[in-house]
Amino acid sequence: MASSPAEVVLGRSAAGDVALIDLDAAGMPVSTVAVDIDALPDVIAARESAGDVRWIWSDTPTWYTRLLSAGVRVRRAWDLRLVHAILRDAASVQDDQGLRGETSWDAAATALDDLDTLFAFGDSVGPPEGADEALAEYRRQRATIAIARTAGSLRLLAVAESAGALTGVELHAAGLPWSVEAHAHLLEDQLGPRTAGGLPARIEDAAAAVRSALDDPGASLDSQPKLLRALHRAGILVESTSQWDLGRHDHPAVAPLLAYKKLMRLYTANGWAWMDEWVRDGRFRPVYVPAGVVTGRWASSGGGALQIPRRLRTAVRADPGWTLVTADVAQLEPRVLAAMARDTALAAAASGRDLYAGVVDSGAVATRAEAKMAMLGAMYGATTGESGRLVPRLRRAFPRAMGLVDDAARIGEDGGRVSTWLGRTSPAPGDAWRALQSRASGAEASGGDETNARRAARDRGRFTRNFVVQGTAAEWALAWLADLRTRLSTLAAVEAPDAAPRSGPAFARSPHLAFFLHDEIIVHTPIVHADAVADAVRTSAASAGRLLFGEFPIDFPLDLKIGPTAEKE
DNA sequence: CGGCGCGGCGCG
DNA sequence: AAAGCGCGCCGCGCCG
């Protein structure tokens, strides 16, 4: 059993430099040192090499971005802003510390644009940066967790969330190795040569084909209302201009229009302009926003990191002498659901490679496609169509798992709140929602009031239904990331110059995380370490499962690949 | 001119 | 083929 890390609070001191406050095991301050801001990276590096430290700070991007760019990496942190948000909303918390009243910690994350100026300690836009305020907030958080009924889970969540915050900053700093050559080749292949002004040739060709097929030389293809009218004039009676709607119609304009939309999407979302703006020195560096989604999932800002088309993944290329280890979890959400619900029948169906095949073997449905549709429908709250029709069969086969999501939905419909496995709690309904419900139950409620209220209640039920599953899956992924990050950091740097990465911070000279997307990771590694990295990826997945669910028999099989990333299917 | 809602579409 | 959850970003069109 490793001893607990030392705890050090970091914050601005009254004199304008940085205070490091060492805490004892009870969280009481035992000593304070003040250091000049320019000396901070060296001081922190020295403490890191002297022993295991958890750095307690207001906000990870604020502090860690500058440290990383000075070449200093830390192992552990406690992000007061992120943990505050968890505890503020957590249903399992008694707020006798007055934590919920400390609203200055509710401030949004620091904008990345501001990071360069933050260490001037001027007018900060983020949460309090002062060491005394940070210490007081940490003591509130510690005490709040200690008396919660689920102290162990909340502490685990706080630590995992903070490790995620470190990882998010590191992912941005390291970036995803991206070949502008491969990307440009794909663009030219699909769109034609880059043009100085006007649209690329393939897009113009498709547009001309559409207008010709519509017999409408002036048809606007980019304005939805105008396009809809043009389609109607040509006798194509679609209700929308979506590709699914269009695809159901058999008209010579449909194929070129779908092609136009596809090419236009590539051009506007991930074309040359995107490349120029987001790829620097062979790296795509999105801004990751840990816990940016209410469920605890990460969001991203800039570059659309969560929406890189699979077809563009061919532009992800390791540096010379390096390779990529790509892994994603097969059916993470239903596995997490099985474990949360302690549903041994679903866990048994999930055992091995493919959960959906296991569901078929259980006899609940006939085909893999039905199993997938039914399971997604159960977790998302489908009520109509084939998905809605199949869900009752899952209810009979897996009553515990389905009972868990059905309960979550009912609580949401009633205006209640639900929590993830580790205790992240969904937000309470807003005033408008409450007003709608009480108006509908009043004496002079109209039929319209009741319809609207019922629809809003069901909308919220679908949200809370999904919240418990999506949020717990996000917790599993955090645990996976955190454990993997630690394991990777123990793999030695490679000294061979031909295996040096082309760009990036110091820590990226050895195997490191390069991408994360909900249930998928990409590690950039020297080729000599690829097998060790793959082992670490698998081991950390197993470890994450045990950390959350103990000995409950659920496994989290990975699709893992060493080598160039390829588009799926 | 900027802000915002919407339709549409990419990702899990 | 799409429906049920969660996102971000694009262009358009409307508003002030």
XYZ file of C-alpha atoms (C1' of nucleotides) in Angstrom, chain C residues 2-14:
13
model
C -34.202 6.100 -38.288
C -35.431 6.824 -33.336
C -34.431 7.719 -28.288
C -29.407 10.635 -25.286
C -25.201 13.991 -25.144
C -22.269 17.422 -27.767
C -19.806 21.585 -31.503
C -19.681 23.956 -35.769
C -21.343 25.490 -40.202
C -24.294 28.719 -43.059
C -28.448 31.180 -43.264
C -31.709 34.477 -41.883
C -33.707 37.360 -38.548
